[in-house]
Coordinates of C-alpha atoms and ligand atoms in Angstrom, one line a residue:
M1 CA 27.3 9.0 -45.1
A2 CA 25.7 6.6 -42.7
M3 CA 26.4 2.9 -43.1
A4 CA 23.1 2.0 -41.4
G5 CA 22.0 -0.3 -44.2
T6 CA 25.0 -2.6 -43.8
T7 CA 25.0 -3.1 -40.0
L8 CA 23.1 -5.7 -37.9
G9 CA 19.7 -7.1 -38.9
K10 CA 17.7 -7.3 -42.1
A11 CA 19.6 -5.7 -45.1
I12 CA 18.1 -2.5 -46.3
S13 CA 19.9 -0.9 -49.3
E14 CA 21.6 2.4 -49.0
A15 CA 19.3 3.7 -51.8
T16 CA 16.2 2.8 -49.7
I17 CA 17.7 4.7 -46.7
E18 CA 18.6 7.6 -48.8
D19 CA 15.2 7.7 -50.3
F20 CA 13.7 7.8 -46.7
R21 CA 16.2 10.5 -45.7
A22 CA 15.1 12.7 -48.6
K23 CA 11.5 12.5 -47.5
L24 CA 12.3 13.9 -44.0
R25 CA 12.6 17.5 -43.0
G26 CA 14.1 16.3 -39.7
Q27 CA 17.4 14.5 -39.2
L28 CA 18.0 10.8 -39.9
I29 CA 20.7 9.4 -37.7
G30 CA 22.5 6.1 -38.4
R31 CA 25.1 4.2 -36.4
A32 CA 28.0 5.9 -38.2
D33 CA 26.6 9.4 -37.9
D34 CA 27.9 12.1 -35.5
G35 CA 25.7 12.3 -32.5
Y36 CA 24.4 8.7 -32.8
D37 CA 25.4 7.9 -29.2
A38 CA 23.7 10.9 -27.8
A39 CA 20.6 10.4 -30.0
R40 CA 20.2 6.7 -29.0
K41 CA 20.1 7.5 -25.2
V42 CA 16.9 7.6 -23.2
H43 CA 16.4 8.9 -19.7
N44 CA 17.2 5.6 -17.9
G45 CA 20.9 5.1 -18.0
M46 CA 20.3 1.3 -17.5
I47 CA 19.0 1.1 -21.1
D48 CA 21.7 0.6 -23.7
R49 CA 20.0 -0.1 -27.0
H50 CA 21.4 0.4 -30.5
P51 CA 18.7 1.3 -33.0
R52 CA 19.6 1.1 -36.6
L53 CA 18.1 4.5 -37.4
I54 CA 16.7 7.4 -35.4
A55 CA 14.3 9.7 -37.3
R56 CA 14.1 13.1 -35.6
C57 CA 10.7 14.1 -36.9
V58 CA 9.8 17.7 -37.2
D59 CA 6.3 17.4 -38.5
V60 CA 3.4 15.0 -39.2
A61 CA 4.7 14.3 -42.7
D62 CA 8.0 13.1 -41.2
V63 CA 6.1 10.8 -38.8
I64 CA 4.0 9.3 -41.7
S65 CA 7.2 8.7 -43.7
A66 CA 8.9 7.0 -40.7
V67 CA 5.9 4.8 -39.9
N68 CA 5.7 3.7 -43.6
F69 CA 9.4 3.1 -43.7
A70 CA 9.4 0.9 -40.7
R71 CA 6.4 -1.1 -41.9
E72 CA 7.6 -1.5 -45.4
N73 CA 11.0 -2.6 -44.4
G74 CA 9.9 -4.9 -41.5
L75 CA 11.8 -2.9 -38.9
T76 CA 11.1 -2.8 -35.2
L77 CA 9.5 0.6 -34.5
A78 CA 10.0 2.5 -31.2
V79 CA 8.3 5.8 -30.6
R80 CA 9.9 8.4 -28.3
G81 CA 8.2 11.4 -26.8
G82 CA 10.1 12.6 -23.7
G83 CA 12.2 9.4 -23.5
H84 CA 11.4 9.0 -19.8
N85 CA 9.9 5.5 -19.9
V86 CA 11.9 3.4 -17.4
A87 CA 11.5 0.2 -19.4
G88 CA 13.2 2.0 -22.2
F89 CA 10.3 1.8 -24.7
G90 CA 11.5 5.0 -26.3
T91 CA 14.2 3.1 -28.0
C92 CA 15.0 -0.4 -29.4
D93 CA 17.8 -2.6 -30.7
D94 CA 18.3 -2.7 -34.5
G95 CA 15.0 -0.9 -35.4
L96 CA 13.8 2.6 -36.2
V97 CA 13.2 5.1 -33.4
V98 CA 10.6 7.8 -34.3
D99 CA 11.9 10.6 -32.1
L100 CA 9.3 13.3 -31.7
S101 CA 11.4 15.6 -29.5
P102 CA 11.8 18.3 -32.2
M103 CA 7.9 18.6 -32.4
K104 CA 7.3 21.2 -29.7
G105 CA 4.5 23.3 -31.2
I106 CA 2.0 24.6 -28.6
R107 CA -1.1 26.7 -28.9
V108 CA -3.0 27.9 -25.9
D109 CA -6.6 29.0 -26.4
P110 CA -7.3 31.0 -23.2
E111 CA -10.9 31.6 -24.1
R112 CA -11.9 28.0 -24.6
R113 CA -9.4 26.9 -22.0
T114 CA -7.6 24.4 -24.1
V115 CA -4.0 23.8 -25.2
R116 CA -2.9 21.8 -28.2
A117 CA 0.7 20.5 -27.8
E118 CA 2.8 18.4 -30.2
G119 CA 4.0 15.0 -29.2
G120 CA 7.6 16.0 -28.4
C121 CA 6.6 18.5 -25.7
T122 CA 7.5 17.9 -22.1
W123 CA 5.3 19.1 -19.2
G124 CA 7.8 21.9 -18.7
D125 CA 7.1 23.1 -22.2
V126 CA 3.3 23.0 -21.7
D127 CA 3.5 24.6 -18.2
H128 CA 5.5 27.4 -19.7
A129 CA 3.0 28.1 -22.4
T130 CA -0.2 27.8 -20.2
H131 CA 1.2 29.7 -17.2
A132 CA 1.3 32.9 -19.2
F133 CA -2.5 32.7 -19.1
G134 CA -2.8 31.6 -15.5
L135 CA -3.8 28.1 -16.7
A136 CA -2.4 24.6 -16.3
A137 CA -3.0 21.1 -17.7
P138 CA -2.7 18.2 -15.2
G139 CA 0.6 16.5 -15.8
G140 CA 3.0 14.7 -13.4
V141 CA 5.4 15.9 -10.7
I142 CA 8.5 16.5 -12.8
S143 CA 8.8 19.0 -15.7
T144 CA 11.1 17.0 -18.0
T145 CA 8.7 14.0 -18.5
G146 CA 7.1 13.8 -22.0
I147 CA 3.4 14.7 -22.2
A148 CA 3.0 11.8 -24.7
G149 CA 4.0 8.7 -22.7
L150 CA 2.6 10.1 -19.5
T151 CA -0.8 11.0 -20.9
L152 CA -1.2 7.8 -22.9
G153 CA -0.5 5.7 -19.8
G154 CA -2.9 7.8 -17.6
G155 CA -1.0 10.6 -16.0
I156 CA -0.8 11.0 -12.2
G157 CA 0.5 14.3 -10.6
H158 CA -0.1 17.3 -8.5
L159 CA -3.5 18.1 -10.0
T160 CA -5.0 14.6 -10.1
R161 CA -7.4 15.0 -7.2
K162 CA -8.7 18.4 -8.4
Y163 CA -8.8 17.8 -12.2
G164 CA -8.3 14.1 -12.8
L165 CA -5.6 12.2 -14.7
S166 CA -3.9 13.8 -17.6
C167 CA -5.8 11.4 -19.9
D168 CA -9.1 12.6 -18.4
N169 CA -8.3 16.1 -19.7
L170 CA -7.6 14.9 -23.2
I171 CA -10.1 16.4 -25.7
S172 CA -8.6 15.0 -28.9
A173 CA -5.5 13.5 -30.3
D174 CA -4.1 13.4 -33.9
V175 CA -2.7 9.9 -34.5
V176 CA -0.6 8.4 -37.3
T177 CA -1.8 4.8 -37.5
A178 CA 0.2 1.7 -38.6
D179 CA -1.0 2.1 -42.2
G180 CA 0.4 5.7 -42.3
R181 CA -2.9 7.6 -42.1
L182 CA -3.4 10.6 -39.9
I183 CA -6.7 10.4 -38.0
T184 CA -8.2 12.3 -35.1
A185 CA -9.6 10.7 -32.1
S186 CA -12.1 12.4 -29.8
V187 CA -15.5 11.7 -28.2
D188 CA -17.1 12.0 -31.6
Q189 CA -14.4 10.8 -34.0
N190 CA -12.9 7.3 -33.8
E191 CA -14.3 7.0 -30.3
D192 CA -12.9 3.5 -29.8
L193 CA -9.4 4.8 -30.4
F194 CA -10.0 7.8 -28.2
W195 CA -11.1 5.4 -25.4
G196 CA -7.9 3.3 -25.9
L197 CA -5.6 6.2 -26.0
R198 CA -6.7 7.3 -22.5
G199 CA -4.6 4.8 -20.6
G200 CA -3.7 2.2 -23.2
G201 CA -0.2 3.6 -23.9
G202 CA 1.5 3.9 -27.2
N203 CA -0.2 0.8 -28.6
F204 CA -2.3 2.3 -31.3
G205 CA -0.2 4.8 -33.3
V206 CA 2.0 7.8 -33.0
V207 CA 0.2 10.7 -31.4
T208 CA 1.5 13.8 -33.2
S209 CA -0.6 16.3 -31.1
F210 CA -2.7 16.3 -28.0
K211 CA -5.5 18.8 -27.2
F212 CA -6.1 19.2 -23.4
R213 CA -8.6 21.0 -21.2
V214 CA -6.7 23.5 -19.1
H215 CA -7.7 25.0 -15.7
P216 CA -7.2 28.1 -13.7
V217 CA -4.1 27.1 -11.8
S218 CA -1.4 29.8 -11.3
T219 CA -0.1 30.2 -7.8
V220 CA -0.2 27.1 -5.6
F221 CA 0.6 26.6 -1.9
A222 CA 3.0 23.8 -2.1
G223 CA 6.2 22.1 -1.1
P224 CA 7.7 19.3 1.1
I225 CA 7.2 18.7 4.8
L226 CA 9.5 16.1 6.3
Y227 CA 9.2 14.0 9.4
P228 CA 11.7 11.9 11.4
L229 CA 11.8 8.1 10.6
E230 CA 10.7 7.2 14.2
K231 CA 7.4 8.8 13.2
S232 CA 7.0 6.9 9.9
R233 CA 4.2 4.5 11.1
D234 CA 2.2 7.4 12.6
A235 CA 3.0 9.6 9.7
L236 CA 1.6 7.1 7.2
R237 CA -1.6 6.6 9.3
F238 CA -1.9 10.3 9.6
Y239 CA -1.4 10.8 5.9
R240 CA -4.1 8.2 5.1
D241 CA -6.6 9.9 7.4
Y242 CA -5.7 13.3 6.3
M243 CA -6.1 12.5 2.6
A244 CA -9.5 10.8 3.3
K245 CA -10.9 14.1 4.5
A246 CA -8.8 16.6 2.4
P247 CA -10.6 18.7 -0.2
D248 CA -9.9 17.9 -3.8
D249 CA -7.8 21.1 -3.9
M250 CA -5.2 19.3 -1.8
N251 CA -3.0 16.8 -3.4
A252 CA -0.1 15.3 -1.4
F253 CA 2.1 12.4 -2.1
F254 CA 4.0 10.5 0.6
A255 CA 7.7 9.6 0.3
F256 CA 10.6 7.8 2.0
L257 CA 13.8 9.5 0.8
I258 CA 17.4 10.4 1.7
V259 CA 17.8 14.1 2.0
P260 CA 19.9 15.4 -0.9
P261 CA 23.1 17.2 0.3
G262 CA 22.3 20.7 -0.9
P263 CA 19.9 23.6 -0.6
P264 CA 17.2 24.2 0.4
F265 CA 17.9 21.4 3.0
P266 CA 19.9 22.4 6.1
E267 CA 23.3 20.7 6.5
H268 CA 22.3 18.7 9.5
L269 CA 19.7 16.9 7.5
H270 CA 22.0 16.1 4.5
N271 CA 22.1 12.4 3.7
K272 CA 19.6 11.5 6.5
T273 CA 16.7 9.2 5.6
L274 CA 13.3 10.8 6.4
C275 CA 9.7 10.4 5.4
G276 CA 7.2 13.1 4.5
V277 CA 4.8 14.6 2.0
V278 CA 5.0 16.9 -0.9
C279 CA 1.8 18.9 -1.0
C280 CA 0.1 21.1 -3.6
Y281 CA -2.9 23.1 -2.7
T282 CA -4.8 24.7 -5.6
G283 CA -7.6 26.4 -3.7
S284 CA -8.0 29.9 -2.5
M285 CA -4.7 31.3 -0.9
D286 CA -6.8 32.6 2.0
K287 CA -7.6 29.0 3.1
A288 CA -4.2 27.5 2.3
E289 CA -2.6 27.9 5.7
E290 CA -5.6 26.3 7.3
V291 CA -5.7 23.3 5.0
V292 CA -1.9 22.7 5.3
R293 CA -1.9 23.2 9.1
P294 CA -2.5 19.6 10.1
L295 CA 0.5 18.5 8.0
R296 CA 2.6 21.1 9.8
D297 CA 1.3 20.3 13.2
F298 CA 1.9 16.6 12.9
G299 CA 5.4 15.3 13.9
P300 CA 6.6 18.0 14.4
P301 CA 8.3 18.2 11.0
V302 CA 12.1 18.4 10.9
F303 CA 11.9 20.4 7.7
E304 CA 9.3 22.2 5.7
H305 CA 9.4 24.4 2.7
V306 CA 5.8 25.1 1.9
G307 CA 4.4 28.4 0.6
P308 CA 2.9 30.1 -2.3
M309 CA 4.7 29.6 -5.6
P310 CA 4.0 29.6 -9.3
F311 CA 2.8 26.2 -10.5
P312 CA 5.7 25.7 -12.9
M313 CA 8.1 26.3 -10.1
L314 CA 6.6 23.3 -8.2
Q315 CA 6.6 21.2 -11.3
S316 CA 10.3 21.7 -11.8
A317 CA 11.4 21.8 -8.2
F318 CA 12.4 18.2 -8.1
D319 CA 13.9 18.0 -11.6
P320 CA 17.5 18.1 -10.2
L321 CA 16.9 14.9 -8.3
V322 CA 16.1 13.0 -11.5
P323 CA 18.7 14.0 -14.0
P324 CA 19.0 12.0 -17.2
G325 CA 21.4 9.1 -17.2
L326 CA 20.9 7.7 -13.8
Q327 CA 20.2 3.9 -13.5
N328 CA 16.5 3.5 -12.9
Y329 CA 14.9 0.4 -11.6
W330 CA 11.2 0.7 -10.6
K331 CA 8.4 -1.5 -9.4
A332 CA 4.8 -0.4 -8.6
D333 CA 1.3 -1.4 -7.7
F334 CA -2.1 0.1 -7.0
V335 CA -3.6 -0.4 -3.5
K336 CA -7.2 0.1 -2.6
D337 CA -6.2 1.8 0.7
L338 CA -3.3 2.4 3.0
T339 CA -4.4 -0.4 5.4
D340 CA -2.5 -1.0 8.5
E341 CA -0.9 -4.1 6.8
V342 CA 0.2 -1.9 3.9
I343 CA 1.6 0.7 6.3
E344 CA 3.5 -2.0 8.2
A345 CA 5.2 -3.1 4.9
H346 CA 6.2 0.5 4.3
V347 CA 7.5 0.9 7.8
K348 CA 9.6 -2.3 7.4
Y349 CA 11.3 -1.3 4.1
G350 CA 10.9 2.4 3.6
P351 CA 13.6 3.5 6.1
D352 CA 16.2 1.4 4.3
V353 CA 16.3 3.5 1.1
P354 CA 19.8 2.5 -0.2
T355 CA 21.0 5.6 -2.1
V356 CA 20.3 9.3 -2.5
N357 CA 17.7 9.8 -5.3
T358 CA 16.2 6.4 -4.7
A359 CA 12.8 6.8 -3.1
L360 CA 9.4 5.4 -2.3
H361 CA 6.5 7.5 -3.5
I362 CA 2.8 7.0 -2.7
Y363 CA 0.5 9.0 -5.0
P364 CA -3.2 9.5 -4.3
V365 CA -5.6 8.3 -7.1
S366 CA -8.7 9.9 -5.8
G367 CA -10.9 13.0 -6.1
A368 CA -11.7 13.8 -9.7
A369 CA -9.8 10.6 -10.9
H370 CA -12.5 8.6 -9.0
R371 CA -15.4 10.3 -10.7
V372 CA -14.6 8.6 -14.0
G373 CA -15.9 5.0 -14.4
R374 CA -13.4 2.1 -14.7
D375 CA -14.7 1.4 -18.2
E376 CA -15.0 5.0 -19.4
T377 CA -11.3 5.1 -20.3
A378 CA -8.7 2.3 -20.8
F379 CA -7.2 3.3 -17.4
S380 CA -8.8 0.7 -15.2
Y381 CA -7.9 1.2 -11.6
R382 CA -10.3 4.0 -10.8
E383 CA -11.3 2.7 -7.4
A384 CA -7.6 2.4 -6.2
G385 CA -6.9 4.9 -3.5
F386 CA -3.2 5.1 -4.1
T387 CA -0.4 3.9 -6.3
H388 CA 3.1 3.4 -4.9
V389 CA 6.3 3.3 -6.9
I390 CA 9.5 2.0 -5.4
A391 CA 11.9 3.8 -7.6
A392 CA 15.7 3.2 -7.4
L393 CA 17.7 6.0 -9.1
Y394 CA 21.5 6.1 -8.7
P395 CA 24.5 7.0 -10.9
D396 CA 26.8 4.0 -10.3
P397 CA 25.9 0.7 -11.8
A398 CA 27.9 -1.0 -9.0
D399 CA 25.0 0.0 -6.8
T400 CA 22.5 -2.1 -8.8
P401 CA 22.5 -5.2 -6.6
K402 CA 21.6 -3.3 -3.4
N403 CA 19.0 -1.1 -5.1
K404 CA 17.4 -4.0 -7.0
T405 CA 17.2 -6.1 -3.9
W406 CA 15.6 -3.4 -1.9
V407 CA 13.1 -2.6 -4.6
Q408 CA 12.2 -6.3 -5.2
N409 CA 11.9 -7.2 -1.5
Y410 CA 9.8 -4.0 -0.7
W411 CA 7.6 -4.7 -3.7
S412 CA 7.0 -8.4 -2.8
E413 CA 6.0 -7.5 0.7
L414 CA 3.5 -4.9 -0.6
H415 CA 2.3 -6.9 -3.6
R416 CA 0.3 -9.3 -1.5
H417 CA -1.8 -6.4 -0.4
S418 CA -2.1 -4.8 -3.8
A419 CA -5.3 -4.3 -5.8
G420 CA -3.8 -6.7 -8.4
G421 CA -2.3 -4.5 -11.0
A422 CA 0.1 -1.6 -11.5
Y423 CA 0.2 1.8 -13.2
V424 CA 1.7 1.0 -16.6
N425 CA 3.9 4.1 -16.6
F426 CA 5.6 3.0 -13.4
M427 CA 6.4 -0.5 -14.7
M428 CA 9.5 -2.1 -16.2
E429 CA 9.1 -4.9 -18.8
E430 CA 7.3 -7.3 -16.5
G431 CA 5.5 -9.6 -19.0
E432 CA 2.0 -10.1 -20.4
D433 CA 0.3 -11.1 -17.2
R434 CA 1.3 -7.9 -15.5
V435 CA 0.0 -5.8 -18.5
A436 CA -3.3 -7.7 -18.4
A437 CA -3.6 -7.2 -14.6
S438 CA -3.2 -3.5 -15.1
Y439 CA -6.1 -3.3 -17.5
R440 CA -8.3 -6.0 -16.0
D441 CA -11.8 -6.0 -17.7
N442 CA -10.6 -3.4 -20.2
Y443 CA -8.0 -5.7 -21.7
E444 CA -10.3 -7.5 -24.2
R445 CA -11.7 -4.2 -25.4
L446 CA -8.2 -2.8 -25.8
A447 CA -7.3 -5.9 -27.8
R448 CA -10.2 -5.2 -30.1
V449 CA -9.1 -1.6 -30.6
K450 CA -5.6 -2.8 -31.2
A451 CA -6.8 -5.3 -33.8
K452 CA -8.7 -2.6 -35.6
Y453 CA -5.9 0.1 -35.7
D454 CA -2.7 -2.0 -35.5
P455 CA -3.6 -5.5 -36.6
T456 CA 0.1 -6.5 -37.2
N457 CA 1.3 -5.1 -33.9
L458 CA 3.7 -2.6 -35.5
F459 CA 3.6 -0.6 -32.3
H460 CA 4.8 -3.3 -29.9
V461 CA 7.6 -1.5 -28.1
N462 CA 5.4 -0.6 -25.1
Q463 CA 3.4 -2.3 -22.4
N464 CA 2.0 -4.4 -25.2
I465 CA -1.6 -5.3 -25.9
K466 CA -1.8 -8.1 -28.4
P467 CA -4.2 -7.6 -31.3
N468 CA -5.8 -11.0 -30.7
G469 CA -6.0 -10.7 -26.9
R470 CA -4.2 -13.3 -24.7
Ligands
FAD501 C1 11.8 11.2 -13.6 C2 10.5 10.7 -13.9 C3 9.4 11.2 -13.4 C4 8.1 10.7 -13.6 N1 7.0 11.3 -13.0 C5 5.8 10.8 -13.3 C6 4.6 11.4 -12.7 O1 4.7 12.4 -11.9 N2 3.4 11.0 -13.1 C7 3.2 10.0 -13.9 O2 2.1 9.6 -14.2 N3 4.3 9.4 -14.5 C8 5.5 9.8 -14.2 N4 6.6 9.2 -14.8 C9 6.4 8.0 -15.6 C10 6.1 8.5 -17.0 O3 4.7 8.7 -17.1 C11 6.5 7.4 -18.0 O4 7.9 7.2 -17.9 C12 6.1 7.8 -19.4 O5 6.3 6.6 -20.2 C13 7.0 8.9 -20.0 O6 6.6 9.4 -21.2 P1 7.7 9.9 -22.2 O7 7.0 10.5 -23.4 O8 8.6 10.8 -21.5 O9 8.5 8.6 -22.5 P2 8.9 7.8 -23.8 O10 10.0 6.9 -23.3 O11 9.3 8.7 -24.9 O12 7.7 7.0 -24.2 C14 6.9 6.2 -23.3 C15 6.0 5.3 -24.0 O13 5.0 6.0 -24.7 C16 5.1 5.8 -26.1 N5 5.1 7.1 -26.8 C17 5.9 8.1 -26.6 N6 5.5 9.1 -27.3 C18 4.5 8.7 -28.1 C19 3.6 9.3 -29.0 N7 3.8 10.6 -29.4 N8 2.7 8.6 -29.6 C20 2.5 7.3 -29.2 N9 3.2 6.7 -28.3 C21 4.2 7.4 -27.7 C22 6.5 5.1 -26.3 O14 6.5 4.3 -27.4 C23 6.6 4.4 -25.0 O15 6.0 3.1 -25.1 C24 7.9 9.6 -14.5 C25 9.0 9.1 -15.1 C26 10.3 9.6 -14.8 C27 11.5 8.9 -15.4

């Protein structure tokens, strides 16, 4: 039997915990239970928190019981979808983790072109379900990320330019609020909450299911094209100009990276630092070669692996580079454009990627993502052209100093050219000012929504918006 009630923090009687356990269909894991160490882990190996209890919820009733238990017992409450958040918001010290990972129900409606997916799904789960119908929902660029955190923060990925951010494709969400009620948010139900959920993160409640619009995306023409470092300045300028003219069907993100030592990369490139793009073309396959040609003609590339592939194959192609448990230290910002000054900062720091897996990525925020107004959803930076993330990922904590130094110096050089704020899903815990800078004019409205749905800030383990504003 767990001794959770007698460990750190506010005393909660064993009887109270047992009463909670009896209300759950899912597992309740305490510090003395088998599997506690595995259950407390999140994706970022740098995060080492010890919650008092982890509730593995299997249904909405479990989520309601867990929210009520945390509130009634004054416990810190962390909500976990896919557990990918680099700041470690999917866990906490000494509180209750509401872990939705067992909640993986998915229903595709191919006629109406929608998918309803529960809050514990990853993008791989959703891709698997929708691909059977030749459909896809816009997610990120990795299949193991949770749909919940990614969507609630915005959601930038391979389909952003064609179909918008993940949150732009949200039709409705079922939410357990701080008072333990289940409500639905959509354009005509609890519209203020629906507005806040689309970019405002996990501030307003536990989303138990998401209903998305899905699109006819099945085979894409996609993959990486890598250039030598000597070409990095020209490659960045070329990328900027190419993206400015590219059709919305073409999404390409730019990277500085160390080539991983394994297939499909040829041996002579292993462990070499290169730059390049990963493209994803969703238009007609007849036109694909023509659209991709300029990227292939530039350079010339030292490596390319572009061709037709099922969309889920692209979404999971880079999963092996981001396994769970690596140390993750990230910093990010939006920029209006890749100006020559921004490019010079990249050329100065990009080539010094310290370890394999660590990388710089620049994602376009354009096309369909620009056709939504900056106050139409909580996600504010609609006019940003790009977001960069300087992402250190490495297995050995001894490599922390060199990775952190590189990330911080690189970020500082870029930050003076930034649009002012960052994409909340690419941020560590960076303080209130950074959160406010990410939401700009939308912050006060978010604070009002927060005050209405979570007046006591029960949901504060996130890029937190205070109920009373700042
Ligand atoms: C390897 C990797 C690749 C990534 N790639 C991309 C990418 O391509 N595009 C992109 O936009 N982002 C990307 N991200 C960032 C990602 O969007 C964030 O890390 C996001 O927070 C992950 O969501 P999650 O559900 O997996 O995380 P979690 O750690 O489970 O949760 C993240 C936040 O959301 C809250 N939350 C989680 N579930 C719920 C829920 N059901 N209801 C309410 N709140 C909830 C949590 O409390 C927490 O604050 C990536 C991250 C990693 C580590």
